mmCIF file of C-alpha atoms in Angstrom:
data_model
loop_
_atom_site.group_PDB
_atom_site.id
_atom_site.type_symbol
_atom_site.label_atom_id
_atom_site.label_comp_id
_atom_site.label_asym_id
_atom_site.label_seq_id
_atom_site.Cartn_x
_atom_site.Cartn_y
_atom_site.Cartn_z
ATOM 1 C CA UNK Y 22 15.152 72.381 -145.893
ATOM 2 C CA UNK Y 23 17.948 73.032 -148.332
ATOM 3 C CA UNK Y 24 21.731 71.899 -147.192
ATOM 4 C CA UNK Y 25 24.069 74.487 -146.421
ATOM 5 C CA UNK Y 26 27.530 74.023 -147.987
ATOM 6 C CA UNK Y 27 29.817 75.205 -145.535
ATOM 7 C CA UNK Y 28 33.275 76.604 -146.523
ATOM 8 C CA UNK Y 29 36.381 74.546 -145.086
ATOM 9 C CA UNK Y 30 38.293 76.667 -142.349
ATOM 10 C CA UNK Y 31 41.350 77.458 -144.113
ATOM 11 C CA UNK Y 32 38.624 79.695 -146.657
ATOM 12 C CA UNK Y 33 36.710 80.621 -143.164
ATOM 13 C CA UNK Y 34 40.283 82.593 -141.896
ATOM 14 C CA UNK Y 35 41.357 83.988 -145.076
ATOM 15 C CA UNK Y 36 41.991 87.055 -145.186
ATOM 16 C CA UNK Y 37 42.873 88.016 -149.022
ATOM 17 C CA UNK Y 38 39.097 85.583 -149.839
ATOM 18 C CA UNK Y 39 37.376 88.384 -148.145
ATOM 19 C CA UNK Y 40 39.510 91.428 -149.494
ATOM 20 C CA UNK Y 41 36.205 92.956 -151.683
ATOM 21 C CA UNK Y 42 38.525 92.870 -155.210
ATOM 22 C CA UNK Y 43 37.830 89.656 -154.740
ATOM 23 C CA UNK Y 44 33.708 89.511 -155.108
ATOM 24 C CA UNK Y 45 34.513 86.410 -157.121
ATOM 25 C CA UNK Y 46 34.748 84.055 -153.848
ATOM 26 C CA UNK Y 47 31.594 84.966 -152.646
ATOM 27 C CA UNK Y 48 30.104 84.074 -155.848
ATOM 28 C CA UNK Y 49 31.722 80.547 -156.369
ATOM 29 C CA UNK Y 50 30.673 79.764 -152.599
ATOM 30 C CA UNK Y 51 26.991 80.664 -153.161
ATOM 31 C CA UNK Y 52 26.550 78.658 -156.137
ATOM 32 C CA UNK Y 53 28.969 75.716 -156.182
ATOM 33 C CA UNK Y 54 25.976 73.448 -153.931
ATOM 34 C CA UNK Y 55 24.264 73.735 -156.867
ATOM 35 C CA UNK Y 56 26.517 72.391 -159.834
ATOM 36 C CA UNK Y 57 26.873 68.985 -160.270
ATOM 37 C CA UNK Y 58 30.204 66.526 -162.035
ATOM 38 C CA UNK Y 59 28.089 63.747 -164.268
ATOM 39 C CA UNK Y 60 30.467 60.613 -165.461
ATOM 40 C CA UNK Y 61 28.825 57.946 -168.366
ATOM 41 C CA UNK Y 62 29.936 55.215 -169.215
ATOM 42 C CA UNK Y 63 28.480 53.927 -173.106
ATOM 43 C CA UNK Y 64 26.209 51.123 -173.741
ATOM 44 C CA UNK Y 65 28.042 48.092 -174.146
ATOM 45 C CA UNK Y 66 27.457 46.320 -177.368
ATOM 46 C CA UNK Y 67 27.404 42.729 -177.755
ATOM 47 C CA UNK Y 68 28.520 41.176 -181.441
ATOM 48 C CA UNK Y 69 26.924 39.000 -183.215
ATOM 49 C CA UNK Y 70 29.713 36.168 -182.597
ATOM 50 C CA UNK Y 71 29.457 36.900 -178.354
ATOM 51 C CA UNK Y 72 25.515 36.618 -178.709
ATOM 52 C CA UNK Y 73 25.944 33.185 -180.968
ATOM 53 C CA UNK Y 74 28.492 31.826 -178.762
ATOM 54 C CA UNK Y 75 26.372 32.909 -175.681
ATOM 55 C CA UNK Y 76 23.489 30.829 -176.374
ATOM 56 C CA UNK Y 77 25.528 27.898 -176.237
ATOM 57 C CA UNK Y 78 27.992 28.259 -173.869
ATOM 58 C CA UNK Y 79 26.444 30.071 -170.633
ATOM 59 C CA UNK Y 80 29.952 30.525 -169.403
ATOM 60 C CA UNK Y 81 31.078 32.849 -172.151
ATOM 61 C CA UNK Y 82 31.780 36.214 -170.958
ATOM 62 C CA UNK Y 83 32.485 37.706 -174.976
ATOM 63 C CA UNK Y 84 33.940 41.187 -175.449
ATOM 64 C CA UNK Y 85 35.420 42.311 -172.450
ATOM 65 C CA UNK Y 86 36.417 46.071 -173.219
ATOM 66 C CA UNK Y 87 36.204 48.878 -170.478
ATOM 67 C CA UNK Y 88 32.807 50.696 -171.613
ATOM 68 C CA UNK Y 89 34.281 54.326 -172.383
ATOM 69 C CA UNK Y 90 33.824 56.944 -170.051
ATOM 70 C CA UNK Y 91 32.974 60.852 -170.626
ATOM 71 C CA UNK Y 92 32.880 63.536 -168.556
ATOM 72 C CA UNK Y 93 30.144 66.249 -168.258
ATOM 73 C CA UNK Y 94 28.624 68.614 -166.055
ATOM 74 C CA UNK Y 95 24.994 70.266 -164.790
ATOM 75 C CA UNK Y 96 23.400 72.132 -162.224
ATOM 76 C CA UNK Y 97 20.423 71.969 -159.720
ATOM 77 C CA UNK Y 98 16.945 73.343 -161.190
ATOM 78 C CA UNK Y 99 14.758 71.645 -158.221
ATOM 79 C CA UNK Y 100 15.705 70.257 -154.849
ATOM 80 C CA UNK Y 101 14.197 67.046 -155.498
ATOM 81 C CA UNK Y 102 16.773 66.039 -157.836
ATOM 82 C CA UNK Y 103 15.752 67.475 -161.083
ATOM 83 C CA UNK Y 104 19.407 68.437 -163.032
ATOM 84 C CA UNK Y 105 19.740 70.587 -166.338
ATOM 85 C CA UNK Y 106 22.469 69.124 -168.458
ATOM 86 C CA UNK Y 107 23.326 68.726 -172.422
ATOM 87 C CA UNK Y 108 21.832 66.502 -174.572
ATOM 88 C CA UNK Y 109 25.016 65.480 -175.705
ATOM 89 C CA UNK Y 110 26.453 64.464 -172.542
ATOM 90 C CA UNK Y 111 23.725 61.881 -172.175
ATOM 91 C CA UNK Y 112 22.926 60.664 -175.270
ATOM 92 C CA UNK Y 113 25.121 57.599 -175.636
ATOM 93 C CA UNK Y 114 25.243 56.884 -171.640
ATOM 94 C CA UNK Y 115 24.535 53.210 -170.311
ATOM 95 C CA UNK Y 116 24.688 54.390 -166.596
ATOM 96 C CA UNK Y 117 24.854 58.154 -165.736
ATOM 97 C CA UNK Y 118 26.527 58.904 -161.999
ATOM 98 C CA UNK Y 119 26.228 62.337 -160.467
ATOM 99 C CA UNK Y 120 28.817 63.552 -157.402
ATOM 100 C CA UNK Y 121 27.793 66.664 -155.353
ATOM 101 C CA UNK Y 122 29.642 69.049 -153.870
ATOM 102 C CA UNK Y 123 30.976 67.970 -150.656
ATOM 103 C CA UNK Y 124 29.468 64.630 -150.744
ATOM 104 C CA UNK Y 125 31.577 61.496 -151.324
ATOM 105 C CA UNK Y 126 29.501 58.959 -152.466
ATOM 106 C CA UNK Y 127 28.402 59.489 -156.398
ATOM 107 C CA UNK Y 128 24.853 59.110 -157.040
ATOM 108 C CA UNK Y 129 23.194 56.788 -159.558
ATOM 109 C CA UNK Y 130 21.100 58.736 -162.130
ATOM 110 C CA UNK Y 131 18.520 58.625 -165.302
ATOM 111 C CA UNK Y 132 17.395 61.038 -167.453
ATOM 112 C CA UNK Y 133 14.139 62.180 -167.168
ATOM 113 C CA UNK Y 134 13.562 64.381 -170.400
ATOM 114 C CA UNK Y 135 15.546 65.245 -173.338
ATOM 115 C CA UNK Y 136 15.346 67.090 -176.197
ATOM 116 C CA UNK Y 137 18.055 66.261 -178.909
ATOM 117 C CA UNK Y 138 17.543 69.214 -181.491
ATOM 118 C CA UNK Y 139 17.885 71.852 -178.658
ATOM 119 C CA UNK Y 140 20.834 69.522 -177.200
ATOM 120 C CA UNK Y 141 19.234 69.600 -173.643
ATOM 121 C CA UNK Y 142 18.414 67.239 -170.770
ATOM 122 C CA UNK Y 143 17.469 66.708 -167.661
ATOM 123 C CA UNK Y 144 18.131 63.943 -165.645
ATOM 124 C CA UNK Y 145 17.171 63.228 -162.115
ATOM 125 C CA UNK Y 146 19.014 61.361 -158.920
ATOM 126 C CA UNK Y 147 17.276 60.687 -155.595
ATOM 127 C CA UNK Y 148 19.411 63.120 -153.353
ATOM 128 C CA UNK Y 149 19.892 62.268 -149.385
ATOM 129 C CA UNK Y 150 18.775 65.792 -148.413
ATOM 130 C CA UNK Y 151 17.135 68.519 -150.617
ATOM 131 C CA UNK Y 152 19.970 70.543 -152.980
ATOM 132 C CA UNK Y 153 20.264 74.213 -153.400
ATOM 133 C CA UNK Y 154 18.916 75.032 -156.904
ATOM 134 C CA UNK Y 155 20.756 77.879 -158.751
ATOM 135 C CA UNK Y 156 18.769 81.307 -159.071
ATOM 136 C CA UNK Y 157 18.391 81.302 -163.150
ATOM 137 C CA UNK Y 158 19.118 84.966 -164.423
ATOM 138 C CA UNK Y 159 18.585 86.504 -167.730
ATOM 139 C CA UNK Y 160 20.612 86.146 -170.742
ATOM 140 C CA UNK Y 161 18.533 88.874 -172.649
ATOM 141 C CA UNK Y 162 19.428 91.524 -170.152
ATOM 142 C CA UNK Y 163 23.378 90.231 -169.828
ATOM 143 C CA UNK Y 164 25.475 93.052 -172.145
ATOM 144 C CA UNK Y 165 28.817 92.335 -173.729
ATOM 145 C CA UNK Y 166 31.365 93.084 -171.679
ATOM 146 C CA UNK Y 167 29.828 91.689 -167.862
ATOM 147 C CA UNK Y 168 31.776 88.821 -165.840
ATOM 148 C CA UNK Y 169 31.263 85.458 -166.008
ATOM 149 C CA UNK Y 170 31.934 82.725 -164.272
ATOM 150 C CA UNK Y 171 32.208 78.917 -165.626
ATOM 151 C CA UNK Y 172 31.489 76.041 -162.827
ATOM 152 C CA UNK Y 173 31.804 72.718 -164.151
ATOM 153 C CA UNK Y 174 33.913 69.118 -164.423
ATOM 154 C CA UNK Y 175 36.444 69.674 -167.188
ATOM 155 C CA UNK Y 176 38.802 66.987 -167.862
ATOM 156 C CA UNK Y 177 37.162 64.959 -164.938
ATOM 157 C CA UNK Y 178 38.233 68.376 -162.643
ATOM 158 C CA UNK Y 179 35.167 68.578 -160.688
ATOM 159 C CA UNK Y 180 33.731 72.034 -159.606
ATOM 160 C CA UNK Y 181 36.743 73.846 -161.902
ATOM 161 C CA UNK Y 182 36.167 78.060 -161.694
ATOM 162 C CA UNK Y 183 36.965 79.973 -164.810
ATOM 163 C CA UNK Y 184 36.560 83.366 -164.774
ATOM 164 C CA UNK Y 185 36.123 85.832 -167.995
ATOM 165 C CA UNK Y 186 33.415 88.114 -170.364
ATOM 166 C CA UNK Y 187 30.679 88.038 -172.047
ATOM 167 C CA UNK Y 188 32.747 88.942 -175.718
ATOM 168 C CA UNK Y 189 29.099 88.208 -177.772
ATOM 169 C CA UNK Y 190 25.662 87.484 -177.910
ATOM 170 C CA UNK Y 191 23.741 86.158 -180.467
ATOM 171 C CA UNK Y 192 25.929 83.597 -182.631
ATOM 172 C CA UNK Y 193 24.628 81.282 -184.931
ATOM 173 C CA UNK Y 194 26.226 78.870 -185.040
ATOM 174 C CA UNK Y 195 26.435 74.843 -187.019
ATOM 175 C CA UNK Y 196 28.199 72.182 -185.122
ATOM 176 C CA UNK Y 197 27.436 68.770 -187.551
ATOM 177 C CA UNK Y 198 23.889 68.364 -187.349
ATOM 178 C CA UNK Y 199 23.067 70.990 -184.704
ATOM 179 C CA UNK Y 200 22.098 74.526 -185.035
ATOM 180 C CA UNK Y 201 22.720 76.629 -182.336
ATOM 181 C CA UNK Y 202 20.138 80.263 -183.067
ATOM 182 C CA UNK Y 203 22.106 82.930 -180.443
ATOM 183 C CA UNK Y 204 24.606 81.366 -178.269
ATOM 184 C CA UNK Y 205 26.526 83.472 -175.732
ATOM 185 C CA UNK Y 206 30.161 83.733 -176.840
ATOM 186 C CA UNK Y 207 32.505 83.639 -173.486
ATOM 187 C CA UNK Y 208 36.193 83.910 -173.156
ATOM 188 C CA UNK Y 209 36.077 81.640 -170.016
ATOM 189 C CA UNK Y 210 37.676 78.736 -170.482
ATOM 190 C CA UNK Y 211 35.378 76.041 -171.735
ATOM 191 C CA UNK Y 212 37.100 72.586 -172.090
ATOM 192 C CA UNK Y 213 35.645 69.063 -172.938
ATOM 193 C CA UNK Y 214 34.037 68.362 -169.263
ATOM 194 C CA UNK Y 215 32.311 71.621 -168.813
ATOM 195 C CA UNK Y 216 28.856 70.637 -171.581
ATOM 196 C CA UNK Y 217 26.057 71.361 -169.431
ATOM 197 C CA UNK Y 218 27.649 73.353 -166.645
ATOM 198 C CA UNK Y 219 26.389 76.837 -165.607
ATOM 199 C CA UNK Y 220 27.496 80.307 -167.413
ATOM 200 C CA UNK Y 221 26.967 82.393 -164.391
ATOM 201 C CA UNK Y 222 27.127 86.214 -163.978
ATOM 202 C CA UNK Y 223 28.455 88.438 -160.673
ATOM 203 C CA UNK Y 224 25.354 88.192 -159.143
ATOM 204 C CA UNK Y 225 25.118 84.044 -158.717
ATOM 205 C CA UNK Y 226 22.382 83.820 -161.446
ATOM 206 C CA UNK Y 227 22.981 81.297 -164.383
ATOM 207 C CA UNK Y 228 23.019 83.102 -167.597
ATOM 208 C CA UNK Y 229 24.087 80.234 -170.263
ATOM 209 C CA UNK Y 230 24.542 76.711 -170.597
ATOM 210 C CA UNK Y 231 28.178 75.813 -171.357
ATOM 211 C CA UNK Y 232 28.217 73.921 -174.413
ATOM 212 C CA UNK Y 233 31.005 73.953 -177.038
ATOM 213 C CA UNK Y 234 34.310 75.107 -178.057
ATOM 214 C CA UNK Y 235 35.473 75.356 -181.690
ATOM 215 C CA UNK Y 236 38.701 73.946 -182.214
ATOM 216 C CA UNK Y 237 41.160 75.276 -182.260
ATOM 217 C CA UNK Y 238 40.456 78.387 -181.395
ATOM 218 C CA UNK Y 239 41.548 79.743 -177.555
ATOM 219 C CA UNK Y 240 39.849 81.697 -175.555
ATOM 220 C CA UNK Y 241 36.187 80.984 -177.514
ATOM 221 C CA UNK Y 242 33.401 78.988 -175.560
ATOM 222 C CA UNK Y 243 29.542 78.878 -176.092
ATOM 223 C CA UNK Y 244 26.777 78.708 -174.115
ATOM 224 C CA UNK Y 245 22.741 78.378 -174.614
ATOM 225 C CA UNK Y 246 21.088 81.004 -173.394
ATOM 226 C CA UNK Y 247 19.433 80.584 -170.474
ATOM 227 C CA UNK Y 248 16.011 83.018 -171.724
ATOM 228 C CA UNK Y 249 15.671 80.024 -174.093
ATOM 229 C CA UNK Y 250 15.565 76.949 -171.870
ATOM 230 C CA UNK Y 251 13.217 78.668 -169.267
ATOM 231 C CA UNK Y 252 10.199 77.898 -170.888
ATOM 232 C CA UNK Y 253 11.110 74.210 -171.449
ATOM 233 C CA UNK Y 254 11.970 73.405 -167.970
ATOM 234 C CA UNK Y 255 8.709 74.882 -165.769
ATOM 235 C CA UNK Y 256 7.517 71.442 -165.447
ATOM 236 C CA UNK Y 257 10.599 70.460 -163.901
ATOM 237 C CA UNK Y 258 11.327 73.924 -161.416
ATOM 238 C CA UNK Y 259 7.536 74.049 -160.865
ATOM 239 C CA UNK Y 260 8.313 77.907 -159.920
ATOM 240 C CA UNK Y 261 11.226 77.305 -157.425
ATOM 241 C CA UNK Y 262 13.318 79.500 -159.148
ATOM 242 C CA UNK Y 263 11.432 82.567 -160.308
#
């Protein structure tokens, strides 16, 4: 059975949450179970000096540097565990930690499938009661011009809400060695903290894939759509989510 997030009681009693301008509320509280913060921490490297110095002297503890950290965030495609994400959050991780919504402790994760050139990932934790996955929508059928709402951990700010449009569809864009074929352009604010996070439209269905900003630009965030990631993920949702 699927956990039920419960609002607090200050949200139960008030009154302006439940005024219908605001059809926003509803929408964060239905889908904020599923979306997940995700902290890394890099590989440490060890030098050739610490490895030499090592092998003789068992006692050596060599480069002692606080692994760097990065911030990212996902969503919930299967209760089991299974969570969509960027490639790029991942990709230079030693240990990958998840927190949930309304749940302390973080979890311990590792990715379960990748693909680099589409700059996707899922990784998987071993939750201590079945999660609410997050209804996936369609990003062909979303017009310029709808709502949309950005979930996500920017800046280490987990489960921020941003609120704006659609303002286009079907960017290409270049980012280094990446090509991105039709990304969603979003006026939502997007900051470093919200790759992998859910795009999600007035109905609680998850349109996009937060991804990038282009510096230094305002107002001008991307996300993958979701039509394109469907296919890639069945394995993992296993129909849950259709």
């Amino acid at each position: 059975m699927v956990r039920k997030f419960r609002a607090t009681r200050s949200e139960d009693l008030s009154v302006s949450a439940r005024h219908p301008a605001n059809s926003f509320v509803q929408v964060v509280r239905k889908v904020r179970g599923g979306v997940v913060s995700i902290l890394t921490e890099e590989e440490e490297t060890e030098n050739l000096n610490d490895l030499f110095l090592r092998l003789f002297l068992p006692e050596w503890k060599g480069h002692q540097e606080t692994p760097a950290r990065h911030f990212g965030s996902g969503f919930v495609i299967h209760p089991d565990g299974y969570i969509l994400t960027n490639e790029h959050v991942v990709r230079r991780a030693g240990t990958v930690s998840v927190r949930l919504y309304g749940y302390r402790r973080p979890l311990m994760a590792h990715v379960a499938w990748k693909d680099p050139h589409r700059d996707l990932a899922v990784i998987k934790i071993r939750p201590p009661f079945p999660l609410p996955p997050l209804r996936l929508g369609s990003s062909e059928a979303t017009a310029v011009g709808e709502w949309v709402i950005a979930v996500g951990n920017p800046l280490g700010l987990d489960h921020t809400v941003t609120v704006g449009v659609v303002s286009g569809k079907n960017r290409p864009l270049r980012i280094a060695n990446r090509s991105y074929d039709n990304v969603i352009q979003t006026d939502a604010a997007i900051n470093p903290g919200n790759s992998g996070g859910p795009l999600i439209n007035i109905m609680g269905e998850v349109i996009g894939i937060n991804t990038l900003i282009i510096y230094p630009s305002q107002s001008i965030g991307f996300a993958i759509p979701i039509d394109d990631v469907k296919p890639l993920i069945r394995p993992f949702v296993r129909g849950t989510l259709e």
